[in-house]
């Protein structure tokens, strides 16, 4: 008996539509987020993640509607990231049906935000989202980036993960900017490095292209796998990924 | 003849995401109201006590709406109550989180403390070990359910005392074993989130509704 590996579709949402671009650029329309979330729920997704990739004030209201409509018909955990800057944002998202929030650049700018959220809502509701890129500048070899990888910070990826856990992050969403959109597989070294320092669950993200890419991410130490475009394009179903994991002896639901 | 839909009050005391619990109960067949009104809580066929976050924060928020009194009063009259996640944990005597001990509602003896596992929170879909006579898990004993918690009750401190039936205990494992669900007379509780456990979770809720 052990907890199953989670397979999580991620829906990047802009102005109420699902979009996905290679390396975050060239956004393409991929459909209605509520319909897609429901489809993935029926396919056996273990959670659904929404990422608000516009995060302008105008479009934020649309996101709350999307979250609420989804939570009314999708009875699995729902994580919402993108533009979460205050505990009030978290409160409002939870009020619309989100279970967890993903925090990224706002925590880099002001790390105290992590403890504020964890103290008020609990660590289980707080996912630290990391966009990491390989960099020789950093001791671990990974630098924290913002703006979808276009801006490098002065933070070491692994050191930042450790700090975030101490401040109350209950889960790490580790996205490899190098692998994102390539469909050449996850960055296994990055996952292994995270597992080494993380006492909280690690979600591997970035680079999934074929079913064979998923089991190695779990072997490298991930507790969950997240992908977007391979699911939206119909190239893979949640079921395909789970079948492959099961065939490799990995427990899935 | 179709039986009337049972009424369920979901205790509204500012606990995280209660939206899903309300919708899941409706899907399971209940008329649901999110409320902290004492008369409504007392009158409903069932009371659901949600709960996420820190044990101490949940206790404080419950105090703010006289939650303890409402729950006590229902249980004293044998009226069904279902606790979920931290809503289960607070039914025990105390919780210890980050070295802080907080008094719980004390409906059951025992302490809720940290899970002994390399990775916490225990987050995700796990199997459960269900007793044969369970009502809550009727038809779904072999399914996985969604857990997200760092603390749990690892022991059960009530011996069966005839003529009262023994509590039905469902266990799960993460590091060591902990209580995944308890069915004890009018008071039932689940450590996992039935409202986040897909179809099997909805079934747990409809099984509970059948007891109302």
Short mmCIF file of C-alpha atoms in Angstrom, two decimals:
data_model
loop_
_atom_site.label_atom_id
_atom_site.label_comp_id
_atom_site.label_asym_id
_atom_site.label_seq_id
_atom_site.Cartn_x
_atom_site.Cartn_y
_atom_site.Cartn_z
CA UNK A 1 0.00 0.00 0.00
CA UNK A 2 1.42 3.31 -0.99
CA UNK A 3 0.27 6.60 -2.32
CA UNK A 4 -0.22 6.59 -6.09
CA UNK A 5 1.85 8.69 -8.44
CA UNK A 6 -0.27 11.61 -9.62
CA UNK A 7 -0.75 12.56 -13.25
CA UNK A 8 -1.67 16.22 -13.55
CA UNK A 9 -2.76 18.05 -16.69
CA UNK A 10 -1.86 21.73 -16.62
CA UNK A 11 -4.06 24.25 -18.37
CA UNK A 12 -2.43 27.57 -19.14
CA UNK A 13 -5.30 30.02 -19.23
CA UNK A 14 -5.38 33.48 -20.80
CA UNK A 15 -8.58 35.51 -20.98
CA UNK A 16 -10.71 32.45 -20.28
CA UNK A 17 -9.11 30.21 -22.94
CA UNK A 18 -6.49 27.48 -22.67
CA UNK A 19 -3.26 28.40 -24.42
CA UNK A 20 0.11 26.72 -24.71
CA UNK A 21 3.26 27.84 -26.40
CA UNK A 22 6.68 26.41 -26.93
CA UNK A 23 8.95 27.93 -24.31
CA UNK A 24 5.96 30.01 -23.27
CA UNK A 25 6.11 32.10 -26.46
CA UNK A 26 3.73 31.91 -29.42
CA UNK A 27 0.60 31.29 -27.40
CA UNK A 28 -1.92 29.10 -29.23
CA UNK A 29 -5.59 28.60 -28.42
CA UNK A 30 -6.28 25.07 -27.17
CA UNK A 31 -9.84 25.28 -25.94
CA UNK A 32 -12.26 25.94 -23.14
CA UNK A 33 -10.67 25.37 -19.71
CA UNK A 34 -13.81 24.11 -17.98
CA UNK A 35 -14.57 21.59 -20.73
CA UNK A 36 -10.97 20.43 -20.86
CA UNK A 37 -10.74 20.06 -17.08
CA UNK A 38 -13.89 17.97 -17.14
CA UNK A 39 -12.52 15.80 -19.95
CA UNK A 40 -9.31 15.16 -17.99
CA UNK A 41 -11.31 14.39 -14.84
CA UNK A 42 -13.25 11.76 -16.80
CA UNK A 43 -9.99 10.39 -18.22
CA UNK A 44 -8.74 9.81 -14.67
CA UNK A 45 -6.58 12.88 -13.98
CA UNK A 46 -5.52 12.94 -10.32
CA UNK A 47 -5.55 16.72 -10.06
CA UNK A 48 -5.97 19.66 -12.39
CA UNK A 49 -3.74 22.73 -12.44
CA UNK A 50 -4.72 26.07 -13.92
CA UNK A 51 -2.02 28.58 -14.63
CA UNK A 52 -3.19 32.12 -15.27
CA UNK A 53 -0.62 33.23 -17.83
CA UNK A 54 -1.96 36.71 -18.39
CA UNK A 55 -2.61 37.76 -14.83
CA UNK A 56 -3.78 41.22 -15.75
CA UNK A 57 -6.40 42.72 -13.50
CA UNK A 58 -9.09 42.64 -16.18
CA UNK A 59 -8.62 39.01 -16.98
CA UNK A 60 -8.33 37.90 -13.38
CA UNK A 61 -12.08 38.08 -12.92
CA UNK A 62 -12.50 35.64 -15.81
CA UNK A 63 -10.16 33.23 -14.03
CA UNK A 64 -12.32 33.19 -10.90
CA UNK A 65 -15.32 32.24 -13.05
CA UNK A 66 -13.33 29.46 -14.69
CA UNK A 67 -12.24 28.11 -11.30
CA UNK A 68 -15.76 28.19 -9.91
CA UNK A 69 -17.36 26.54 -12.93
CA UNK A 70 -14.69 23.81 -12.86
CA UNK A 71 -15.02 23.14 -9.13
CA UNK A 72 -18.73 22.57 -9.61
CA UNK A 73 -18.19 19.56 -11.86
CA UNK A 74 -14.67 18.30 -11.31
CA UNK A 75 -14.29 16.49 -7.98
CA UNK A 76 -10.52 16.25 -7.77
CA UNK A 77 -8.05 18.76 -6.34
CA UNK A 78 -7.70 22.00 -8.22
CA UNK A 79 -4.55 24.12 -8.10
CA UNK A 80 -4.45 27.65 -9.45
CA UNK A 81 -1.25 29.57 -10.09
CA UNK A 82 -0.29 32.77 -11.80
CA UNK A 83 -0.47 36.22 -10.30
CA UNK A 84 -0.97 35.13 -6.69
CA UNK A 85 0.54 37.97 -4.67
CA UNK A 86 -1.32 38.23 -1.37
CA UNK A 87 -3.20 36.09 1.15
CA UNK A 88 -6.34 37.85 -0.10
CA UNK A 89 -5.74 36.40 -3.58
CA UNK A 90 -5.53 32.95 -1.96
CA UNK A 91 -8.68 33.51 0.05
CA UNK A 92 -10.59 34.59 -3.03
CA UNK A 93 -9.35 31.65 -5.12
CA UNK A 94 -10.30 29.20 -2.37
CA UNK A 95 -13.68 30.87 -2.13
CA UNK A 96 -14.19 30.04 -5.80
CA UNK A 97 -13.20 26.42 -5.35
CA UNK A 98 -9.41 26.20 -5.59
CA UNK A 99 -7.74 23.80 -3.15
CA UNK A 100 -4.15 24.88 -3.64
CA UNK A 101 -2.41 27.91 -5.04
CA UNK A 102 0.82 28.02 -6.97
CA UNK A 103 3.11 30.89 -6.09
CA UNK A 104 6.07 31.85 -8.23
CA UNK A 105 7.45 35.33 -8.91
CA UNK A 106 5.64 37.06 -6.04
CA UNK A 107 7.50 34.80 -3.59
CA UNK A 108 10.81 35.55 -5.27
CA UNK A 109 10.14 39.24 -4.82
CA UNK A 110 8.91 38.79 -1.24
CA UNK A 111 9.66 35.37 0.31
CA UNK A 112 7.59 36.20 3.44
CA UNK A 113 4.51 35.65 1.27
CA UNK A 114 5.12 31.90 1.60
CA UNK A 115 4.91 31.86 5.39
CA UNK A 116 1.94 34.22 5.33
CA UNK A 117 0.02 31.81 3.11
CA UNK A 118 1.17 28.69 4.97
CA UNK A 119 0.26 30.17 8.37
CA UNK A 120 -3.22 31.16 7.27
CA UNK A 121 -4.19 28.34 4.90
CA UNK A 122 -1.77 25.55 5.77
CA UNK A 123 1.22 24.21 3.85
CA UNK A 124 -0.97 21.70 2.04
CA UNK A 125 -2.56 24.60 0.14
CA UNK A 126 0.74 26.11 -0.99
CA UNK A 127 2.67 24.99 -4.05
CA UNK A 128 5.94 26.73 -4.85
CA UNK A 129 6.25 26.89 -8.59
CA UNK A 130 9.83 27.02 -9.88
CA UNK A 131 10.89 27.82 -13.44
CA UNK A 132 14.50 26.63 -13.49
CA UNK A 133 17.15 26.86 -16.13
CA UNK A 134 20.59 25.34 -16.30
CA UNK A 135 23.25 27.91 -15.44
CA UNK A 136 26.92 27.64 -14.60
CA UNK A 137 26.58 30.78 -12.50
CA UNK A 138 24.82 28.84 -9.75
CA UNK A 139 26.34 26.29 -7.32
CA UNK A 140 23.60 23.74 -8.06
CA UNK A 141 23.76 24.38 -11.80
CA UNK A 142 20.16 25.68 -11.89
CA UNK A 143 19.03 29.30 -11.76
CA UNK A 144 15.57 30.56 -10.82
CA UNK A 145 13.92 32.43 -13.68
CA UNK A 146 10.82 34.56 -14.05
CA UNK A 147 8.68 35.64 -16.99
CA UNK A 148 8.54 32.14 -18.41
CA UNK A 149 12.30 31.77 -18.38
CA UNK A 150 13.15 35.02 -20.08
CA UNK A 151 14.55 36.69 -16.97
CA UNK A 152 17.22 35.08 -14.80
CA UNK A 153 17.28 35.96 -11.10
CA UNK A 154 20.24 35.76 -8.72
CA UNK A 155 18.76 32.80 -6.90
CA UNK A 156 20.10 29.27 -6.97
CA UNK A 157 17.25 26.88 -7.82
CA UNK A 158 17.99 24.27 -5.18
CA UNK A 159 18.76 26.79 -2.42
CA UNK A 160 15.48 28.57 -3.19
CA UNK A 161 13.53 25.31 -2.96
CA UNK A 162 15.04 24.59 0.47
CA UNK A 163 14.24 28.07 1.70
CA UNK A 164 10.67 27.85 0.40
CA UNK A 165 10.08 24.55 2.21
CA UNK A 166 11.34 26.09 5.45
CA UNK A 167 8.97 28.98 4.91
CA UNK A 168 6.03 26.62 4.53
CA UNK A 169 5.69 25.49 0.92
CA UNK A 170 3.89 22.14 0.97
CA UNK A 171 4.80 21.04 -2.53
CA UNK A 172 7.24 21.94 -5.30
CA UNK A 173 6.23 22.27 -8.93
CA UNK A 174 9.57 21.98 -10.69
CA UNK A 175 9.48 23.16 -14.26
CA UNK A 176 12.52 22.90 -16.48
CA UNK A 177 12.69 25.86 -18.84
CA UNK A 178 15.31 24.02 -20.90
CA UNK A 179 13.05 21.02 -21.40
CA UNK A 180 9.72 22.86 -21.57
CA UNK A 181 8.11 22.54 -24.97
CA UNK A 182 10.87 20.32 -26.42
CA UNK A 183 8.98 17.03 -25.94
CA UNK A 184 12.35 15.36 -25.42
CA UNK A 185 11.64 14.20 -21.87
CA UNK A 186 11.92 15.60 -18.36
CA UNK A 187 15.16 17.00 -16.94
CA UNK A 188 15.97 13.98 -14.77
CA UNK A 189 19.03 15.52 -13.13
CA UNK A 190 16.94 18.44 -11.98
CA UNK A 191 14.28 16.13 -10.51
CA UNK A 192 16.91 14.06 -8.71
CA UNK A 193 18.55 17.18 -7.29
CA UNK A 194 15.18 18.38 -5.99
CA UNK A 195 14.31 15.02 -4.45
CA UNK A 196 17.60 15.11 -2.59
CA UNK A 197 16.69 18.31 -0.72
CA UNK A 198 12.90 18.13 -0.62
CA UNK A 199 10.85 16.76 2.28
CA UNK A 200 7.65 17.76 0.47
CA UNK A 201 6.15 16.27 -2.71
CA UNK A 202 7.87 17.11 -5.99
CA UNK A 203 5.92 17.55 -9.24
CA UNK A 204 8.03 17.15 -12.37
CA UNK A 205 7.16 19.45 -15.27
CA UNK A 206 8.53 20.33 -18.66
CA UNK A 207 9.53 18.19 -21.61
CA UNK A 208 6.98 15.37 -21.72
CA UNK A 209 6.46 14.18 -25.27
CA UNK A 210 5.95 10.41 -25.17
CA UNK A 211 4.66 7.92 -22.62
CA UNK A 212 8.18 6.55 -22.11
CA UNK A 213 9.22 9.91 -20.66
CA UNK A 214 7.06 9.53 -17.57
CA UNK A 215 8.43 6.49 -15.66
CA UNK A 216 12.02 7.86 -15.57
CA UNK A 217 10.73 11.06 -13.91
CA UNK A 218 9.25 8.94 -11.13
CA UNK A 219 12.42 6.86 -10.82
CA UNK A 220 14.37 10.11 -10.51
CA UNK A 221 12.25 11.00 -7.49
CA UNK A 222 9.10 12.81 -8.59
CA UNK A 223 5.84 12.20 -6.69
CA UNK A 224 3.75 13.54 -9.54
CA UNK A 225 4.08 14.42 -13.21
CA UNK A 226 2.58 17.43 -14.92
CA UNK A 227 2.16 18.07 -18.63
CA UNK A 228 0.14 20.36 -20.84
CA UNK A 229 0.50 20.32 -24.61
CA UNK A 230 0.82 16.52 -25.02
CA UNK A 231 -2.60 16.23 -23.43
CA UNK A 232 -4.24 19.22 -25.11
CA UNK A 233 -3.08 18.15 -28.56
CA UNK A 234 -4.58 14.73 -28.01
CA UNK A 235 -1.17 13.15 -28.60
CA UNK A 236 -1.48 11.37 -25.24
CA UNK A 237 -4.37 10.72 -22.88
CA UNK A 238 -4.13 10.57 -19.10
CA UNK A 239 -4.92 6.87 -19.48
CA UNK A 240 -1.95 6.31 -21.81
CA UNK A 241 0.41 7.77 -19.24
CA UNK A 242 -1.09 5.77 -16.39
CA UNK A 243 -0.92 2.53 -18.38
CA UNK A 244 2.76 3.10 -19.05
CA UNK A 245 3.46 3.88 -15.40
CA UNK A 246 1.53 0.80 -14.27
CA UNK A 247 3.37 -1.37 -16.76
CA UNK A 248 6.60 -0.15 -15.22
CA UNK A 249 5.42 -1.22 -11.77
CA UNK A 250 4.61 2.29 -10.53
CA UNK A 251 1.40 2.58 -8.46
CA UNK A 252 -1.29 4.68 -10.11
CA UNK A 253 -4.95 5.16 -9.45
CA UNK B 1 -41.73 5.95 -4.13
CA UNK B 2 -38.64 8.10 -4.05
CA UNK B 3 -37.31 9.08 -0.66
CA UNK B 4 -36.96 12.80 -0.04
CA UNK B 5 -33.47 14.24 -0.34
CA UNK B 6 -31.91 14.48 3.12
CA UNK B 7 -30.88 17.95 4.27
CA UNK B 8 -27.27 18.63 5.17
CA UNK B 9 -25.81 21.69 6.85
CA UNK B 10 -22.18 22.35 5.93
CA UNK B 11 -20.74 24.25 8.86
CA UNK B 12 -19.69 27.67 7.63
CA UNK B 13 -16.89 28.91 9.83
CA UNK B 14 -14.41 30.21 7.27
CA UNK B 15 -12.73 26.92 6.40
CA UNK B 16 -10.83 26.93 3.05
CA UNK B 17 -12.59 25.48 0.06
CA UNK B 18 -16.10 24.42 1.11
CA UNK B 19 -17.48 25.04 -2.35
CA UNK B 20 -16.54 21.52 -3.48
CA UNK B 21 -18.04 19.88 -0.39
CA UNK B 22 -21.37 21.58 -1.06
CA UNK B 23 -21.38 20.59 -4.75
CA UNK B 24 -20.30 17.02 -4.03
CA UNK B 25 -23.03 16.55 -1.42
CA UNK B 26 -25.61 17.89 -3.87
CA UNK B 27 -24.41 15.43 -6.47
CA UNK B 28 -24.58 12.67 -3.85
CA UNK B 29 -28.25 13.49 -3.32
CA UNK B 30 -28.58 16.05 -0.52
CA UNK B 31 -30.19 19.43 -0.14
CA UNK B 32 -27.28 21.43 1.15
CA UNK B 33 -26.96 24.68 3.01
CA UNK B 34 -23.73 26.36 4.00
CA UNK B 35 -24.55 27.86 7.38
CA UNK B 36 -23.40 28.58 10.92
CA UNK B 37 -26.90 29.31 12.17
CA UNK B 38 -27.48 27.22 15.31
CA UNK B 39 -31.12 26.46 14.57
CA UNK B 40 -30.39 25.37 11.00
CA UNK B 41 -27.41 23.29 12.09
CA UNK B 42 -29.58 21.59 14.71
CA UNK B 43 -32.48 20.98 12.31
CA UNK B 44 -30.56 19.49 9.36
CA UNK B 45 -30.60 15.71 8.90
CA UNK B 46 -26.82 15.72 8.77
CA UNK B 47 -24.02 18.13 9.70
CA UNK B 48 -20.78 18.20 7.74
CA UNK B 49 -17.75 19.73 9.45
CA UNK B 50 -15.10 20.62 6.85
CA UNK B 51 -11.60 21.65 7.80
CA UNK B 52 -8.28 22.46 6.21
CA UNK B 53 -5.15 24.15 7.48
CA UNK B 54 -3.74 24.21 10.97
CA UNK B 55 -5.47 22.38 13.86
CA UNK B 56 -5.20 25.47 16.08
CA UNK B 57 -6.61 27.76 13.39
CA UNK B 58 -9.55 25.43 12.79
CA UNK B 59 -10.31 25.24 16.54
CA UNK B 60 -10.17 29.00 16.81
CA UNK B 61 -12.46 29.47 13.84
CA UNK B 62 -14.90 26.87 15.22
CA UNK B 63 -14.97 28.75 18.51
CA UNK B 64 -15.94 31.87 16.60
CA UNK B 65 -19.24 30.27 15.57
CA UNK B 66 -19.87 28.20 18.73
CA UNK B 67 -19.04 25.12 16.69
CA UNK B 68 -18.22 22.91 19.68
CA UNK B 69 -21.63 23.48 21.23
CA UNK B 70 -23.46 22.82 17.97
CA UNK B 71 -21.56 19.59 17.38
CA UNK B 72 -21.95 18.43 21.02
CA UNK B 73 -25.66 19.11 20.97
CA UNK B 74 -26.20 17.10 17.79
CA UNK B 75 -24.15 14.16 19.00
CA UNK B 76 -25.88 14.13 22.39
CA UNK B 77 -29.14 13.66 20.52
CA UNK B 78 -27.68 10.94 18.28
CA UNK B 79 -27.86 13.23 15.24
CA UNK B 80 -25.33 12.44 12.47
CA UNK B 81 -22.15 14.48 12.04
CA UNK B 82 -19.43 13.92 9.44
CA UNK B 83 -15.97 15.47 9.89
CA UNK B 84 -13.59 15.81 6.96
CA UNK B 85 -9.78 16.16 7.13
CA UNK B 86 -9.00 18.61 9.94
CA UNK B 87 -12.76 18.40 10.63
CA UNK B 88 -11.96 14.79 11.63
CA UNK B 89 -8.79 15.65 13.53
CA UNK B 90 -10.49 18.15 15.84
CA UNK B 91 -12.87 15.40 17.03
CA UNK B 92 -9.93 14.04 19.06
CA UNK B 93 -8.75 15.38 22.42
CA UNK B 94 -5.75 17.28 21.14
CA UNK B 95 -3.55 18.10 18.20
CA UNK B 96 0.19 18.70 18.23
CA UNK B 97 1.51 20.76 15.31
CA UNK B 98 5.00 22.26 15.13
CA UNK B 99 5.35 21.70 18.89
CA UNK B 100 2.12 23.52 19.64
CA UNK B 101 -0.51 21.51 21.54
CA UNK B 102 -4.12 22.56 20.96
CA UNK B 103 -7.14 21.17 22.73
CA UNK B 104 -9.62 19.56 20.34
CA UNK B 105 -13.35 18.93 20.69
CA UNK B 106 -12.61 15.74 22.61
CA UNK B 107 -15.43 13.63 21.17
CA UNK B 108 -12.85 10.83 20.90
CA UNK B 109 -9.81 10.16 23.09
CA UNK B 110 -6.36 10.49 21.63
CA UNK B 111 -3.87 12.80 20.00
CA UNK B 112 -3.36 13.90 16.42
CA UNK B 113 0.30 14.41 15.60
CA UNK B 114 2.83 14.42 12.77
CA UNK B 115 3.03 11.53 10.33
CA UNK B 116 6.36 9.68 10.41
CA UNK B 117 7.20 9.60 6.73
CA UNK B 118 10.08 10.86 4.60
CA UNK B 119 7.74 12.95 2.44
CA UNK B 120 5.00 15.04 4.07
CA UNK B 121 2.36 16.28 3.44
CA UNK B 122 0.91 12.89 2.58
CA UNK B 123 -0.55 14.13 -0.67
CA UNK B 124 -2.38 12.04 -3.21
CA UNK B 125 -4.52 8.99 -3.79
CA UNK B 126 -4.03 6.13 -1.36
CA UNK B 127 -5.61 2.78 -0.64
CA UNK B 128 -7.53 2.14 2.56
CA UNK B 129 -8.03 -0.89 4.78
CA UNK B 130 -11.77 -1.07 5.37
CA UNK B 131 -13.60 -3.21 7.97
CA UNK B 132 -16.17 -5.61 6.55
CA UNK B 133 -19.16 -3.95 8.17
CA UNK B 134 -18.32 -0.45 6.97
CA UNK B 135 -21.27 1.54 5.70
CA UNK B 136 -19.30 4.53 4.39
CA UNK B 137 -17.18 2.39 2.06
CA UNK B 138 -19.97 0.17 0.79
CA UNK B 139 -19.08 -0.61 -2.83
CA UNK B 140 -15.83 1.38 -2.85
CA UNK B 141 -13.57 -0.41 -0.34
CA UNK B 142 -11.00 -1.18 -3.05
CA UNK B 143 -10.79 2.35 -4.42
CA UNK B 144 -8.16 5.00 -3.74
CA UNK B 145 -9.06 8.27 -2.01
CA UNK B 146 -7.44 11.70 -2.01
CA UNK B 147 -5.46 12.61 1.09
CA UNK B 148 -3.64 15.83 1.85
CA UNK B 149 -2.39 16.17 5.42
CA UNK B 150 0.74 16.15 7.54
CA UNK B 151 -0.85 14.99 10.80
CA UNK B 152 -3.04 12.08 11.76
CA UNK B 153 -4.53 9.95 14.55
CA UNK B 154 -2.41 6.83 14.84
CA UNK B 155 -4.33 5.10 17.60
CA UNK B 156 -7.90 4.43 18.57
CA UNK B 157 -8.54 4.59 22.30
CA UNK B 158 -12.08 3.33 22.76
CA UNK B 159 -12.70 -0.32 23.62
CA UNK B 160 -16.03 -1.70 22.54
CA UNK B 161 -18.40 -1.82 25.47
CA UNK B 162 -21.45 -4.02 24.90
CA UNK B 163 -24.25 -3.38 24.17
CA UNK B 164 -22.75 -0.50 22.16
CA UNK B 165 -21.29 -1.60 18.84
CA UNK B 166 -17.56 -1.14 18.30
CA UNK B 167 -16.49 1.75 16.10
CA UNK B 168 -15.71 0.79 12.51
CA UNK B 169 -12.15 1.85 11.83
CA UNK B 170 -10.57 2.30 8.40
CA UNK B 171 -6.79 2.60 8.29
CA UNK B 172 -4.31 3.88 5.72
CA UNK B 173 -0.53 3.95 5.63
CA UNK B 174 2.02 6.66 5.01
CA UNK B 175 5.18 5.98 6.97
CA UNK B 176 3.10 4.21 9.60
CA UNK B 177 -0.59 3.54 9.82
CA UNK B 178 -3.15 6.18 10.72
CA UNK B 179 -6.93 6.40 10.82
CA UNK B 180 -8.37 7.12 7.37
CA UNK B 181 -11.97 7.02 8.59
CA UNK B 182 -14.03 6.34 11.69
CA UNK B 183 -17.68 5.34 11.89
CA UNK B 184 -18.70 5.63 15.52
CA UNK B 185 -22.43 5.88 16.15
CA UNK B 186 -23.71 9.27 14.97
CA UNK B 187 -20.16 10.60 14.49
CA UNK B 188 -18.28 9.64 11.34
CA UNK B 189 -15.16 11.21 9.91
CA UNK B 190 -12.70 10.83 7.07
CA UNK B 191 -9.09 11.99 6.98
CA UNK B 192 -9.21 12.02 3.19
CA UNK B 193 -11.38 14.39 1.15
CA UNK B 194 -14.40 12.53 -0.26
CA UNK B 195 -15.37 15.71 -2.12
CA UNK B 196 -12.00 15.55 -3.92
CA UNK B 197 -11.92 11.79 -4.49
CA UNK B 198 -13.88 11.63 -7.73
CA UNK B 199 -16.70 9.11 -8.11
CA UNK B 200 -15.61 6.89 -5.19
CA UNK B 201 -15.67 9.95 -2.94
CA UNK B 202 -19.17 10.88 -4.06
CA UNK B 203 -20.17 7.29 -3.23
CA UNK B 204 -18.81 7.68 0.32
CA UNK B 205 -20.94 10.79 0.71
CA UNK B 206 -24.06 9.09 -0.67
CA UNK B 207 -23.41 6.13 1.65
CA UNK B 208 -23.35 8.59 4.54
CA UNK B 209 -26.54 10.26 3.31
CA UNK B 210 -28.28 6.88 3.39
CA UNK B 211 -27.68 6.75 7.16
CA UNK B 212 -29.43 10.07 7.79
#
